[in-house]
Amino acid sequence: MDGNFSCSLSSRNAVSNRVLRLCASVTLIFLFLPTILFANEHSSKLDPVSIQLNSQHTSQSADYDAAIEKKSNGTTVPLTPEEKTWIHDHPVVRYGGEKEWPPYDFVDEDGKHTGLSRDMLELIAKYSGLSFQPVVANWDELLAKTKAHQIDLLPVLYDPEDRHDYLKFTQPYQTALTYFFIHDAVQAKTFDELNNKTLAIPKGYGQIEQIKERFPKLKILETDNLEDAVHAVLERKADVLYDNYSVISYLLKQYNISVIRPFKSMPTGETQKLAMAVRTDLPVLLSIETFAQTAETPADWSKADFFELAFTLMGGIRLK
């Protein structure tokens, strides 16, 4: 299948949606471990007074509390009166979902948005009472729709400075390794040997300017999405890919592509942090997202259990 990547990622004939969902769910638990541990350590700092209802809104808030209690099967988070009012006035949050960024963010064979990002939002919905409505598009389109106030929240993205004028970010929930991958036909061992080669990368990626600055002799081919970038390398219109190591590895394994291989990370070996983000005009939504991220503690599982199960389901890629 190395020379024919014609099937759409949404078809996913090679693996069932059930397995993808299981992988995403296990990965969700695994990625939230640091956040969960931090939340437990600092739980004593929560002010019980801050969750009391304002007397003039008691009736309205009581009805809302009952609805949340029913929805979350008795498990809620202590929201402030301001947060409860905001949820009452904005029960549906529009979030941006990518088409092809598995296992974090993709559309399944039924055309529904799924993956780790969707599972995180379902977890937040369980504890906050919010409902989340997907707006699915390519990445550059999602950024444009967010700027135009057609999207409220982006559930999985990096945090470059140029996005701070229209987005506010939660605390990061994963440190991700971004990596260069090259076609086997490219005989290179150093970055200098990539001079005048072509990098395929989706439009809107925050790393594009960074790559241009660090590698001015590397040509840039901007594609509509990551699938098109992989196509470009397979068809020899480009030589290099750059993205989250796990995402590219997942795609290559999914479609049994062996002619594209890992090359190097950035020369500094730096990692990047994944987080959620909301529009700057929605600060209350940001506080709800940040707090709800820490709500669920899977006490019946040990850290070793997560590592071992994640290792098995993700195909032998050891997560450290």
PDB file of C-alpha atoms in Angstrom:
ATOM      1  CA  MET A   1       0.000   0.000   0.000  1.00  0.00           C
ATOM      2  CA  ASP A   2       3.096   2.219   0.034  1.00  0.00           C
ATOM      3  CA  GLY A   3       2.425   3.576  -3.424  1.00  0.00           C
ATOM      4  CA  ASN A   4      -1.342   3.917  -3.126  1.00  0.00           C
ATOM      5  CA  PHE A   5      -2.769   6.055  -0.334  1.00  0.00           C
ATOM      6  CA  SER A   6      -6.010   6.671  -2.201  1.00  0.00           C
ATOM      7  CA  CYS A   7      -8.440   5.568   0.492  1.00  0.00           C
ATOM      8  CA  SER A   8      -9.868   8.320   2.679  1.00  0.00           C
ATOM      9  CA  LEU A   9      -9.052   8.324   6.374  1.00  0.00           C
ATOM     10  CA  SER A  10     -12.780   8.505   7.062  1.00  0.00           C
ATOM     11  CA  SER A  11     -13.325   5.039   5.583  1.00  0.00           C
ATOM     12  CA  ARG A  12     -10.937   3.292   8.018  1.00  0.00           C
ATOM     13  CA  ASN A  13     -11.431  -0.155   6.511  1.00  0.00           C
ATOM     14  CA  ALA A  14      -8.277  -1.508   8.105  1.00  0.00           C
ATOM     15  CA  VAL A  15      -9.455  -1.143  11.694  1.00  0.00           C
ATOM     16  CA  SER A  16     -12.861  -0.925  13.299  1.00  0.00           C
ATOM     17  CA  ASN A  17     -14.202   2.206  14.924  1.00  0.00           C
ATOM     18  CA  ARG A  18     -14.589   0.201  18.116  1.00  0.00           C
ATOM     19  CA  VAL A  19     -10.847  -0.360  18.323  1.00  0.00           C
ATOM     20  CA  LEU A  20     -10.120   3.284  17.511  1.00  0.00           C
ATOM     21  CA  ARG A  21     -12.467   4.409  20.260  1.00  0.00           C
ATOM     22  CA  LEU A  22     -10.840   2.014  22.725  1.00  0.00           C
ATOM     23  CA  CYS A  23      -7.391   3.329  21.850  1.00  0.00           C
ATOM     24  CA  ALA A  24      -8.572   6.908  22.213  1.00  0.00           C
ATOM     25  CA  SER A  25     -10.229   6.194  25.556  1.00  0.00           C
ATOM     26  CA  VAL A  26      -7.161   4.518  26.997  1.00  0.00           C
ATOM     27  CA  THR A  27      -4.963   7.296  25.653  1.00  0.00           C
ATOM     28  CA  LEU A  28      -7.306   9.836  27.268  1.00  0.00           C
ATOM     29  CA  ILE A  29      -6.831   8.242  30.687  1.00  0.00           C
ATOM     30  CA  PHE A  30      -3.104   7.971  30.157  1.00  0.00           C
ATOM     31  CA  LEU A  31      -2.644  11.584  29.057  1.00  0.00           C
ATOM     32  CA  PHE A  32      -4.650  12.975  31.960  1.00  0.00           C
ATOM     33  CA  LEU A  33      -2.505  11.277  34.638  1.00  0.00           C
ATOM     34  CA  PRO A  34      -0.300  14.333  35.343  1.00  0.00           C
ATOM     35  CA  THR A  35      -3.338  16.628  35.475  1.00  0.00           C
ATOM     36  CA  ILE A  36      -5.213  14.217  37.734  1.00  0.00           C
ATOM     37  CA  LEU A  37      -2.303  13.889  40.139  1.00  0.00           C
ATOM     38  CA  PHE A  38      -1.867  17.669  40.245  1.00  0.00           C
ATOM     39  CA  ALA A  39      -5.576  18.156  40.913  1.00  0.00           C
ATOM     40  CA  ASN A  40      -5.557  15.661  43.797  1.00  0.00           C
ATOM     41  CA  GLU A  41      -2.542  17.342  45.348  1.00  0.00           C
ATOM     42  CA  HIS A  42      -4.191  20.766  45.265  1.00  0.00           C
ATOM     43  CA  SER A  43      -7.816  19.767  45.922  1.00  0.00           C
ATOM     44  CA  SER A  44      -7.656  21.102  49.468  1.00  0.00           C
ATOM     45  CA  LYS A  45      -7.322  24.630  48.072  1.00  0.00           C
ATOM     46  CA  LEU A  46     -10.879  24.665  46.722  1.00  0.00           C
ATOM     47  CA  ASP A  47     -13.015  27.182  48.545  1.00  0.00           C
ATOM     48  CA  PRO A  48     -16.360  25.577  49.492  1.00  0.00           C
ATOM     49  CA  VAL A  49     -17.883  29.040  49.929  1.00  0.00           C
ATOM     50  CA  SER A  50     -17.347  29.801  46.226  1.00  0.00           C
ATOM     51  CA  ILE A  51     -19.783  27.110  45.182  1.00  0.00           C
ATOM     52  CA  GLN A  52     -22.711  28.397  47.240  1.00  0.00           C
ATOM     53  CA  LEU A  53     -25.674  29.743  45.301  1.00  0.00           C
ATOM     54  CA  ASN A  54     -26.455  33.427  45.208  1.00  0.00           C
ATOM     55  CA  SER A  55     -29.759  33.797  47.070  1.00  0.00           C
ATOM     56  CA  GLN A  56     -31.480  35.772  44.321  1.00  0.00           C
ATOM     57  CA  HIS A  57     -30.832  32.967  41.818  1.00  0.00           C
ATOM     58  CA  THR A  58     -31.590  30.056  44.133  1.00  0.00           C
ATOM     59  CA  SER A  59     -34.680  28.732  42.344  1.00  0.00           C
ATOM     60  CA  GLN A  60     -33.198  28.933  38.851  1.00  0.00           C
ATOM     61  CA  SER A  61     -29.881  27.452  39.943  1.00  0.00           C
ATOM     62  CA  ALA A  62     -31.541  24.653  41.896  1.00  0.00           C
ATOM     63  CA  ASP A  63     -33.382  23.509  38.769  1.00  0.00           C
ATOM     64  CA  TYR A  64     -30.138  23.649  36.822  1.00  0.00           C
ATOM     65  CA  ASP A  65     -28.252  21.724  39.526  1.00  0.00           C
ATOM     66  CA  ALA A  66     -30.890  18.993  39.383  1.00  0.00           C
ATOM     67  CA  ALA A  67     -30.512  18.713  35.608  1.00  0.00           C
ATOM     68  CA  ILE A  68     -26.739  18.363  35.898  1.00  0.00           C
ATOM     69  CA  GLU A  69     -27.115  15.818  38.696  1.00  0.00           C
ATOM     70  CA  LYS A  70     -29.331  13.676  36.480  1.00  0.00           C
ATOM     71  CA  LYS A  71     -27.060  14.004  33.454  1.00  0.00           C
ATOM     72  CA  SER A  72     -23.841  13.114  35.269  1.00  0.00           C
ATOM     73  CA  ASN A  73     -25.277  10.250  37.363  1.00  0.00           C
ATOM     74  CA  GLY A  74     -24.614  12.033  40.613  1.00  0.00           C
ATOM     75  CA  THR A  75     -21.074  13.256  39.903  1.00  0.00           C
ATOM     76  CA  THR A  76     -20.503  16.991  39.404  1.00  0.00           C
ATOM     77  CA  VAL A  77     -17.800  19.584  39.880  1.00  0.00           C
ATOM     78  CA  PRO A  78     -18.177  22.615  42.169  1.00  0.00           C
ATOM     79  CA  LEU A  79     -18.882  25.403  39.700  1.00  0.00           C
ATOM     80  CA  THR A  80     -19.019  29.044  40.747  1.00  0.00           C
ATOM     81  CA  PRO A  81     -22.313  30.939  40.453  1.00  0.00           C
ATOM     82  CA  GLU A  82     -20.889  32.836  37.464  1.00  0.00           C
ATOM     83  CA  GLU A  83     -19.982  29.563  35.723  1.00  0.00           C
ATOM     84  CA  LYS A  84     -23.419  28.087  36.396  1.00  0.00           C
ATOM     85  CA  THR A  85     -25.101  31.174  34.969  1.00  0.00           C
ATOM     86  CA  TRP A  86     -22.893  31.042  31.886  1.00  0.00           C
ATOM     87  CA  ILE A  87     -23.748  27.376  31.259  1.00  0.00           C
ATOM     88  CA  HIS A  88     -27.448  28.125  31.718  1.00  0.00           C
ATOM     89  CA  ASP A  89     -27.203  30.883  29.098  1.00  0.00           C
ATOM     90  CA  HIS A  90     -24.877  28.958  26.738  1.00  0.00           C
ATOM     91  CA  PRO A  91     -25.787  25.247  27.042  1.00  0.00           C
ATOM     92  CA  VAL A  92     -24.258  24.268  23.678  1.00  0.00           C
ATOM     93  CA  VAL A  93     -20.606  24.918  22.901  1.00  0.00           C
ATOM     94  CA  ARG A  94     -19.421  24.742  19.285  1.00  0.00           C
ATOM     95  CA  TYR A  95     -16.017  23.107  19.007  1.00  0.00           C
ATOM     96  CA  GLY A  96     -13.676  22.628  16.082  1.00  0.00           C
ATOM     97  CA  GLY A  97     -12.906  19.075  14.991  1.00  0.00           C
ATOM     98  CA  GLU A  98     -10.315  18.069  12.411  1.00  0.00           C
ATOM     99  CA  LYS A  99     -11.022  15.462   9.758  1.00  0.00           C
ATOM    100  CA  GLU A 100      -7.736  13.548   9.874  1.00  0.00           C
ATOM    101  CA  TRP A 101      -5.504  13.827  12.954  1.00  0.00           C
ATOM    102  CA  PRO A 102      -5.845  10.386  14.579  1.00  0.00           C
ATOM    103  CA  PRO A 103      -5.987   9.228  17.269  1.00  0.00           C
ATOM    104  CA  TYR A 104      -6.665  12.673  18.715  1.00  0.00           C
ATOM    105  CA  ASP A 105      -9.047  14.248  16.256  1.00  0.00           C
ATOM    106  CA  PHE A 106     -10.728  12.634  13.221  1.00  0.00           C
ATOM    107  CA  VAL A 107     -13.968  11.628  11.501  1.00  0.00           C
ATOM    108  CA  ASP A 108     -14.976   7.966  11.663  1.00  0.00           C
ATOM    109  CA  GLU A 109     -16.495   5.768   8.935  1.00  0.00           C
ATOM    110  CA  ASP A 110     -19.989   7.009   9.878  1.00  0.00           C
ATOM    111  CA  GLY A 111     -18.998  10.636   9.342  1.00  0.00           C
ATOM    112  CA  LYS A 112     -18.981  11.448  13.065  1.00  0.00           C
ATOM    113  CA  HIS A 113     -16.217  13.347  14.821  1.00  0.00           C
ATOM    114  CA  THR A 114     -14.380  11.137  17.293  1.00  0.00           C
ATOM    115  CA  GLY A 115     -11.006  10.501  18.920  1.00  0.00           C
ATOM    116  CA  LEU A 116      -9.273  11.644  22.065  1.00  0.00           C
ATOM    117  CA  SER A 117     -10.490  15.242  21.758  1.00  0.00           C
ATOM    118  CA  ARG A 118     -14.132  14.124  21.585  1.00  0.00           C
ATOM    119  CA  ASP A 119     -13.632  11.821  24.581  1.00  0.00           C
ATOM    120  CA  MET A 120     -12.183  14.700  26.594  1.00  0.00           C
ATOM    121  CA  LEU A 121     -15.195  16.861  25.781  1.00  0.00           C
ATOM    122  CA  GLU A 122     -17.586  14.077  26.746  1.00  0.00           C
ATOM    123  CA  LEU A 123     -15.798  13.838  30.070  1.00  0.00           C
ATOM    124  CA  ILE A 124     -16.116  17.593  30.594  1.00  0.00           C
ATOM    125  CA  ALA A 125     -19.797  17.446  29.567  1.00  0.00           C
ATOM    126  CA  LYS A 126     -20.398  14.766  32.177  1.00  0.00           C
ATOM    127  CA  TYR A 127     -19.191  16.996  34.996  1.00  0.00           C
ATOM    128  CA  SER A 128     -20.219  20.448  33.812  1.00  0.00           C
ATOM    129  CA  GLY A 129     -23.582  19.909  32.112  1.00  0.00           C
ATOM    130  CA  LEU A 130     -22.399  21.493  28.872  1.00  0.00           C
ATOM    131  CA  SER A 131     -23.190  19.979  25.474  1.00  0.00           C
ATOM    132  CA  PHE A 132     -20.647  20.087  22.660  1.00  0.00           C
ATOM    133  CA  GLN A 133     -21.499  20.429  18.979  1.00  0.00           C
ATOM    134  CA  PRO A 134     -18.748  19.660  16.433  1.00  0.00           C
ATOM    135  CA  VAL A 135     -17.840  21.915  13.532  1.00  0.00           C
ATOM    136  CA  VAL A 136     -15.663  19.727  11.288  1.00  0.00           C
ATOM    137  CA  ALA A 137     -13.227  21.236   8.776  1.00  0.00           C
ATOM    138  CA  ASN A 138      -9.571  21.408   7.789  1.00  0.00           C
ATOM    139  CA  TRP A 139      -7.273  23.051  10.325  1.00  0.00           C
ATOM    140  CA  ASP A 140      -6.847  26.436   8.632  1.00  0.00           C
ATOM    141  CA  GLU A 141     -10.629  26.652   8.213  1.00  0.00           C
ATOM    142  CA  LEU A 142     -11.169  25.894  11.908  1.00  0.00           C
ATOM    143  CA  LEU A 143      -8.843  28.745  12.884  1.00  0.00           C
ATOM    144  CA  ALA A 144     -10.691  31.101  10.524  1.00  0.00           C
ATOM    145  CA  LYS A 145     -14.084  30.064  11.906  1.00  0.00           C
ATOM    146  CA  THR A 146     -12.828  30.624  15.465  1.00  0.00           C
ATOM    147  CA  LYS A 147     -11.670  34.143  14.585  1.00  0.00           C
ATOM    148  CA  ALA A 148     -15.098  34.763  13.015  1.00  0.00           C
ATOM    149  CA  HIS A 149     -16.830  33.599  16.252  1.00  0.00           C
ATOM    150  CA  GLN A 150     -18.367  30.585  14.508  1.00  0.00           C
ATOM    151  CA  ILE A 151     -16.482  28.243  16.864  1.00  0.00           C
ATOM    152  CA  ASP A 152     -16.160  28.630  20.652  1.00  0.00           C
ATOM    153  CA  LEU A 153     -13.522  26.059  21.524  1.00  0.00           C
ATOM    154  CA  LEU A 154     -10.634  24.092  19.992  1.00  0.00           C
ATOM    155  CA  PRO A 155      -9.970  20.908  22.006  1.00  0.00           C
ATOM    156  CA  VAL A 156      -6.459  19.950  20.849  1.00  0.00           C
ATOM    157  CA  LEU A 157      -3.785  22.337  19.607  1.00  0.00           C
ATOM    158  CA  TYR A 158      -0.350  23.799  20.264  1.00  0.00           C
ATOM    159  CA  ASP A 159       0.146  27.180  21.908  1.00  0.00           C
ATOM    160  CA  PRO A 160       2.216  29.477  19.643  1.00  0.00           C
ATOM    161  CA  GLU A 161       2.377  33.180  20.461  1.00  0.00           C
ATOM    162  CA  ASP A 162       0.574  34.285  17.309  1.00  0.00           C
ATOM    163  CA  ARG A 163      -2.666  32.670  18.516  1.00  0.00           C
ATOM    164  CA  HIS A 164      -2.832  34.557  21.808  1.00  0.00           C
ATOM    165  CA  ASP A 165      -4.612  37.547  20.304  1.00  0.00           C
ATOM    166  CA  TYR A 166      -7.792  35.520  19.760  1.00  0.00           C
ATOM    167  CA  LEU A 167      -7.415  32.396  21.943  1.00  0.00           C
ATOM    168  CA  LYS A 168      -6.963  31.680  25.647  1.00  0.00           C
ATOM    169  CA  PHE A 169      -5.438  28.323  26.543  1.00  0.00           C
ATOM    170  CA  THR A 170      -6.051  25.829  29.333  1.00  0.00           C
ATOM    171  CA  GLN A 171      -3.121  24.252  31.108  1.00  0.00           C
ATOM    172  CA  PRO A 172      -1.475  21.757  28.722  1.00  0.00           C
ATOM    173  CA  TYR A 173      -2.560  18.144  29.131  1.00  0.00           C
ATOM    174  CA  GLN A 174       0.195  16.500  27.080  1.00  0.00           C
ATOM    175  CA  THR A 175       3.775  17.171  26.080  1.00  0.00           C
ATOM    176  CA  ALA A 176       4.135  16.017  22.488  1.00  0.00           C
ATOM    177  CA  LEU A 177       7.210  15.294  20.417  1.00  0.00           C
ATOM    178  CA  THR A 178       7.081  16.854  16.949  1.00  0.00           C
ATOM    179  CA  TYR A 179       9.227  15.151  14.358  1.00  0.00           C
ATOM    180  CA  PHE A 180      10.487  15.274  10.786  1.00  0.00           C
ATOM    181  CA  PHE A 181       9.748  12.235   8.612  1.00  0.00           C
ATOM    182  CA  ILE A 182      11.372  11.703   5.195  1.00  0.00           C
ATOM    183  CA  HIS A 183      10.819   9.524   2.141  1.00  0.00           C
ATOM    184  CA  ASP A 184      13.238   6.609   1.831  1.00  0.00           C
ATOM    185  CA  ALA A 185      14.493   8.039  -1.457  1.00  0.00           C
ATOM    186  CA  VAL A 186      15.890  11.043   0.418  1.00  0.00           C
ATOM    187  CA  GLN A 187      19.478  10.225   1.308  1.00  0.00           C
ATOM    188  CA  ALA A 188      20.023  12.529   4.274  1.00  0.00           C
ATOM    189  CA  LYS A 189      21.593  12.186   7.685  1.00  0.00           C
ATOM    190  CA  THR A 190      21.779  15.852   8.680  1.00  0.00           C
ATOM    191  CA  PHE A 191      19.488  18.855   8.363  1.00  0.00           C
ATOM    192  CA  ASP A 192      21.928  20.496   5.985  1.00  0.00           C
ATOM    193  CA  GLU A 193      21.283  17.669   3.567  1.00  0.00           C
ATOM    194  CA  LEU A 194      17.610  18.697   3.442  1.00  0.00           C
ATOM    195  CA  ASN A 195      18.506  22.020   1.817  1.00  0.00           C
ATOM    196  CA  ASN A 196      16.374  22.583  -1.290  1.00  0.00           C
ATOM    197  CA  LYS A 197      14.122  19.650  -0.353  1.00  0.00           C
ATOM    198  CA  THR A 198      10.362  20.207   0.015  1.00  0.00           C
ATOM    199  CA  LEU A 199       8.413  19.939   3.260  1.00  0.00           C
ATOM    200  CA  ALA A 200       4.663  19.182   2.993  1.00  0.00           C
ATOM    201  CA  ILE A 201       2.710  20.615   5.924  1.00  0.00           C
ATOM    202  CA  PRO A 202      -0.976  21.541   6.430  1.00  0.00           C
ATOM    203  CA  LYS A 203      -2.041  25.181   6.160  1.00  0.00           C
ATOM    204  CA  GLY A 204      -2.454  27.018   9.432  1.00  0.00           C
ATOM    205  CA  TYR A 205       0.086  24.959  11.390  1.00  0.00           C
ATOM    206  CA  GLY A 206       1.781  27.083  14.026  1.00  0.00           C
ATOM    207  CA  GLN A 207       5.187  25.542  13.283  1.00  0.00           C
ATOM    208  CA  ILE A 208       5.401  26.846   9.702  1.00  0.00           C
ATOM    209  CA  GLU A 209       7.040  30.168  10.587  1.00  0.00           C
ATOM    210  CA  GLN A 210       9.390  28.462  13.026  1.00  0.00           C
ATOM    211  CA  ILE A 211      10.511  26.041  10.305  1.00  0.00           C
ATOM    212  CA  LYS A 212      11.009  28.874   7.808  1.00  0.00           C
ATOM    213  CA  GLU A 213      13.244  30.698  10.285  1.00  0.00           C
ATOM    214  CA  ARG A 214      15.340  27.686  11.226  1.00  0.00           C
ATOM    215  CA  PHE A 215      15.540  26.087   7.798  1.00  0.00           C
ATOM    216  CA  PRO A 216      15.424  28.919   5.228  1.00  0.00           C
ATOM    217  CA  LYS A 217      16.625  26.622   2.408  1.00  0.00           C
ATOM    218  CA  LEU A 218      13.827  24.096   3.005  1.00  0.00           C
ATOM    219  CA  LYS A 219      10.963  24.652   0.565  1.00  0.00           C
ATOM    220  CA  ILE A 220       7.432  24.682   1.992  1.00  0.00           C
ATOM    221  CA  LEU A 221       4.411  23.057   0.320  1.00  0.00           C
ATOM    222  CA  GLU A 222       1.243  23.932   2.266  1.00  0.00           C
ATOM    223  CA  THR A 223      -1.524  21.343   1.911  1.00  0.00           C
ATOM    224  CA  ASP A 224      -5.191  21.310   2.920  1.00  0.00           C
ATOM    225  CA  ASN A 225      -4.635  18.628   5.566  1.00  0.00           C
ATOM    226  CA  LEU A 226      -2.206  15.991   6.819  1.00  0.00           C
ATOM    227  CA  GLU A 227      -3.583  13.320   4.499  1.00  0.00           C
ATOM    228  CA  ASP A 228      -2.709  15.520   1.512  1.00  0.00           C
ATOM    229  CA  ALA A 229       0.761  16.093   2.961  1.00  0.00           C
ATOM    230  CA  VAL A 230       1.327  12.322   3.161  1.00  0.00           C
ATOM    231  CA  HIS A 231       0.041  11.998  -0.415  1.00  0.00           C
ATOM    232  CA  ALA A 232       2.526  14.646  -1.535  1.00  0.00           C
ATOM    233  CA  VAL A 233       5.472  12.710  -0.109  1.00  0.00           C
ATOM    234  CA  LEU A 234       4.275   9.387  -1.510  1.00  0.00           C
ATOM    235  CA  GLU A 235       3.803  10.948  -4.937  1.00  0.00           C
ATOM    236  CA  ARG A 236       7.259  12.604  -4.670  1.00  0.00           C
ATOM    237  CA  LYS A 237       5.875  16.118  -4.854  1.00  0.00           C
ATOM    238  CA  ALA A 238       7.532  16.600  -1.462  1.00  0.00           C
ATOM    239  CA  ASP A 239      10.275  14.918   0.531  1.00  0.00           C
ATOM    240  CA  VAL A 240       9.594  15.695   4.178  1.00  0.00           C
ATOM    241  CA  LEU A 241       6.725  15.712   6.702  1.00  0.00           C
ATOM    242  CA  TYR A 242       6.607  17.468  10.083  1.00  0.00           C
ATOM    243  CA  ASP A 243       3.985  16.891  12.756  1.00  0.00           C
ATOM    244  CA  ASN A 244       3.239  15.157  16.042  1.00  0.00           C
ATOM    245  CA  TYR A 245       5.305  11.953  16.120  1.00  0.00           C
ATOM    246  CA  SER A 246       2.387   9.876  17.377  1.00  0.00           C
ATOM    247  CA  VAL A 247      -0.007  11.137  14.693  1.00  0.00           C
ATOM    248  CA  ILE A 248       2.311  10.460  11.746  1.00  0.00           C
ATOM    249  CA  SER A 249       3.381   7.086  13.167  1.00  0.00           C
ATOM    250  CA  TYR A 250      -0.277   6.170  13.651  1.00  0.00           C
ATOM    251  CA  LEU A 251      -1.135   7.007  10.039  1.00  0.00           C
ATOM    252  CA  LEU A 252       1.862   5.186   8.596  1.00  0.00           C
ATOM    253  CA  LYS A 253       1.096   2.070  10.618  1.00  0.00           C
ATOM    254  CA  GLN A 254      -2.626   2.324   9.848  1.00  0.00           C
ATOM    255  CA  TYR A 255      -2.005   2.184   6.111  1.00  0.00           C
ATOM    256  CA  ASN A 256       1.079  -0.020   6.175  1.00  0.00           C
ATOM    257  CA  ILE A 257       3.264   2.698   4.643  1.00  0.00           C
ATOM    258  CA  SER A 258       6.929   1.774   4.948  1.00  0.00           C
ATOM    259  CA  VAL A 259       8.599   4.219   2.534  1.00  0.00           C
ATOM    260  CA  ILE A 260       8.277   7.169   4.940  1.00  0.00           C
ATOM    261  CA  ARG A 261      10.446   6.970   8.045  1.00  0.00           C
ATOM    262  CA  PRO A 262      11.329   9.076  11.105  1.00  0.00           C
ATOM    263  CA  PHE A 263      14.271  11.444  10.561  1.00  0.00           C
ATOM    264  CA  LYS A 264      14.914  13.864  13.413  1.00  0.00           C
ATOM    265  CA  SER A 265      13.203  16.153  15.882  1.00  0.00           C
ATOM    266  CA  MET A 266      14.004  19.861  15.961  1.00  0.00           C
ATOM    267  CA  PRO A 267      17.768  20.396  16.523  1.00  0.00           C
ATOM    268  CA  THR A 268      17.104  21.533  20.084  1.00  0.00           C
ATOM    269  CA  GLY A 269      15.071  18.390  20.757  1.00  0.00           C
ATOM    270  CA  GLU A 270      12.257  20.529  22.113  1.00  0.00           C
ATOM    271  CA  THR A 271       8.765  19.238  22.732  1.00  0.00           C
ATOM    272  CA  GLN A 272       5.495  21.098  22.329  1.00  0.00           C
ATOM    273  CA  LYS A 273       2.483  21.157  24.604  1.00  0.00           C
ATOM    274  CA  LEU A 274      -1.074  20.279  23.618  1.00  0.00           C
ATOM    275  CA  ALA A 275      -3.938  22.101  25.291  1.00  0.00           C
ATOM    276  CA  MET A 276      -7.511  23.243  24.792  1.00  0.00           C
ATOM    277  CA  ALA A 277      -8.301  26.835  23.854  1.00  0.00           C
ATOM    278  CA  VAL A 278     -11.361  29.073  23.865  1.00  0.00           C
ATOM    279  CA  ARG A 279     -11.982  32.470  22.284  1.00  0.00           C
ATOM    280  CA  THR A 280     -10.635  35.407  24.258  1.00  0.00           C
ATOM    281  CA  ASP A 281     -14.159  36.787  24.674  1.00  0.00           C
ATOM    282  CA  LEU A 282     -15.250  33.629  26.568  1.00  0.00           C
ATOM    283  CA  PRO A 283     -13.201  33.678  29.811  1.00  0.00           C
ATOM    284  CA  VAL A 284     -15.886  31.897  31.845  1.00  0.00           C
ATOM    285  CA  LEU A 285     -15.872  28.967  29.420  1.00  0.00           C
ATOM    286  CA  LEU A 286     -12.107  28.761  29.881  1.00  0.00           C
ATOM    287  CA  SER A 287     -12.462  28.453  33.654  1.00  0.00           C
ATOM    288  CA  ILE A 288     -15.104  25.709  33.249  1.00  0.00           C
ATOM    289  CA  GLU A 289     -12.915  23.735  30.830  1.00  0.00           C
ATOM    290  CA  THR A 290      -9.824  24.067  33.005  1.00  0.00           C
ATOM    291  CA  PHE A 291     -11.587  22.931  36.167  1.00  0.00           C
ATOM    292  CA  ALA A 292     -13.557  20.105  34.574  1.00  0.00           C
ATOM    293  CA  GLN A 293     -10.343  18.643  33.133  1.00  0.00           C
ATOM    294  CA  THR A 294      -9.328  17.657  36.657  1.00  0.00           C
ATOM    295  CA  ALA A 295     -12.654  16.186  37.718  1.00  0.00           C
ATOM    296  CA  GLU A 296     -12.285  12.457  37.113  1.00  0.00           C
ATOM    297  CA  THR A 297      -9.789  10.361  39.068  1.00  0.00           C
ATOM    298  CA  PRO A 298      -9.599   6.696  37.980  1.00  0.00           C
ATOM    299  CA  ALA A 299      -8.614   5.478  41.440  1.00  0.00           C
ATOM    300  CA  ASP A 300      -8.951   1.793  40.578  1.00  0.00           C
ATOM    301  CA  TRP A 301      -6.022   1.961  38.154  1.00  0.00           C
ATOM    302  CA  SER A 302      -2.332   2.248  38.909  1.00  0.00           C
ATOM    303  CA  LYS A 303       0.074   4.256  36.781  1.00  0.00           C
ATOM    304  CA  ALA A 304       1.719   1.010  35.678  1.00  0.00           C
ATOM    305  CA  ASP A 305      -1.661  -0.272  34.429  1.00  0.00           C
ATOM    306  CA  PHE A 306      -2.045   2.778  32.190  1.00  0.00           C
ATOM    307  CA  PHE A 307       1.443   2.466  30.760  1.00  0.00           C
ATOM    308  CA  GLU A 308       1.081  -1.231  30.007  1.00  0.00           C
ATOM    309  CA  LEU A 309      -2.381  -1.032  28.432  1.00  0.00           C
ATOM    310  CA  ALA A 310      -1.507   2.069  26.405  1.00  0.00           C
ATOM    311  CA  PHE A 311       1.656   0.318  25.213  1.00  0.00           C
ATOM    312  CA  THR A 312      -0.330  -2.732  24.092  1.00  0.00           C
ATOM    313  CA  LEU A 313      -3.160  -0.895  22.332  1.00  0.00           C
ATOM    314  CA  MET A 314      -0.994   1.665  20.575  1.00  0.00           C
ATOM    315  CA  GLY A 315       0.902  -1.083  18.796  1.00  0.00           C
ATOM    316  CA  GLY A 316       4.034  -1.363  20.846  1.00  0.00           C
ATOM    317  CA  ILE A 317       5.051   2.313  20.848  1.00  0.00           C
ATOM    318  CA  ARG A 318       6.332   2.798  24.393  1.00  0.00           C
ATOM    319  CA  LEU A 319       5.005   5.999  25.920  1.00  0.00           C
ATOM    320  CA  LYS A 320       7.336   7.687  28.401  1.00  0.00           C
TER     321      LYS A 320
END
